[in-house]
Amino acid sequence: MSDTTPPARPRRTLDVGGLSRTVLFFALAVSALLVGVAALLIGISWMDLVDNARQSW
């Protein structure tokens, strides 16, 4: 019996339209940093809001 498995397909990478992986990595790092800063600011403002609510009671 001969082997009838189909030949392995070559893996296709995502076409990024000329952008290098380094640029994509730095864009991802900057966006993650911005999300972290936004979460920090939301946390600080939330704690300030809770503190003001406790003082008014």
Short mmCIF file of C-alpha atoms in Angstrom, two decimals:
data_model
loop_
_atom_site.label_atom_id
_atom_site.label_comp_id
_atom_site.label_asym_id
_atom_site.label_seq_id
_atom_site.Cartn_x
_atom_site.Cartn_y
_atom_site.Cartn_z
CA MET A 1 0.00 0.00 0.00
CA SER A 2 1.23 3.45 -0.81
CA ASP A 3 0.99 6.40 1.53
CA THR A 4 -2.02 8.49 0.50
CA THR A 5 -1.64 11.37 2.95
CA PRO A 6 -1.71 14.78 1.27
CA PRO A 7 1.52 16.76 1.17
CA ALA A 8 2.12 19.19 4.03
CA ARG A 9 0.94 22.69 3.26
CA PRO A 10 3.44 25.49 3.67
CA ARG A 11 2.67 27.69 6.66
CA ARG A 12 1.39 31.07 5.63
CA THR A 13 2.45 34.02 7.71
CA LEU A 14 0.27 37.06 8.15
CA ASP A 15 0.90 39.65 5.49
CA VAL A 16 1.44 42.86 7.43
CA GLY A 17 1.66 45.13 4.42
CA GLY A 18 5.33 46.01 4.63
CA LEU A 19 5.51 46.65 8.37
CA SER A 20 8.32 44.86 10.10
CA ARG A 21 7.84 42.76 13.19
CA THR A 22 9.82 45.26 15.22
CA VAL A 23 7.39 48.06 14.41
CA LEU A 24 4.44 45.82 15.27
CA PHE A 25 6.08 44.79 18.54
CA PHE A 26 6.71 48.38 19.57
CA ALA A 27 3.16 49.36 18.59
CA LEU A 28 1.84 46.54 20.77
CA ALA A 29 4.11 47.55 23.65
CA VAL A 30 3.04 51.20 23.44
CA SER A 31 -0.64 50.29 23.34
CA ALA A 32 -0.22 47.97 26.33
CA LEU A 33 1.55 50.77 28.19
CA LEU A 34 -1.28 53.17 27.41
CA VAL A 35 -3.84 50.66 28.65
CA GLY A 36 -1.85 50.28 31.87
CA VAL A 37 -1.66 54.04 32.40
CA ALA A 38 -5.39 54.37 31.76
CA ALA A 39 -6.13 51.60 34.28
CA LEU A 40 -3.89 53.32 36.83
CA LEU A 41 -5.66 56.65 36.35
CA ILE A 42 -9.06 55.00 36.63
CA GLY A 43 -7.95 53.26 39.83
CA ILE A 44 -6.67 56.49 41.35
CA SER A 45 -9.82 58.39 40.48
CA TRP A 46 -11.99 55.54 41.80
CA MET A 47 -10.14 55.51 45.12
CA ASP A 48 -10.50 59.29 45.35
CA LEU A 49 -14.21 58.96 44.64
CA VAL A 50 -14.62 56.32 47.34
CA ASP A 51 -12.63 58.44 49.81
CA ASN A 52 -14.82 61.45 49.12
CA ALA A 53 -17.95 59.35 49.54
CA ARG A 54 -16.73 58.08 52.92
CA GLN A 55 -15.98 61.59 54.13
CA SER A 56 -19.43 62.85 53.22
CA TRP A 57 -21.18 60.24 55.38
#
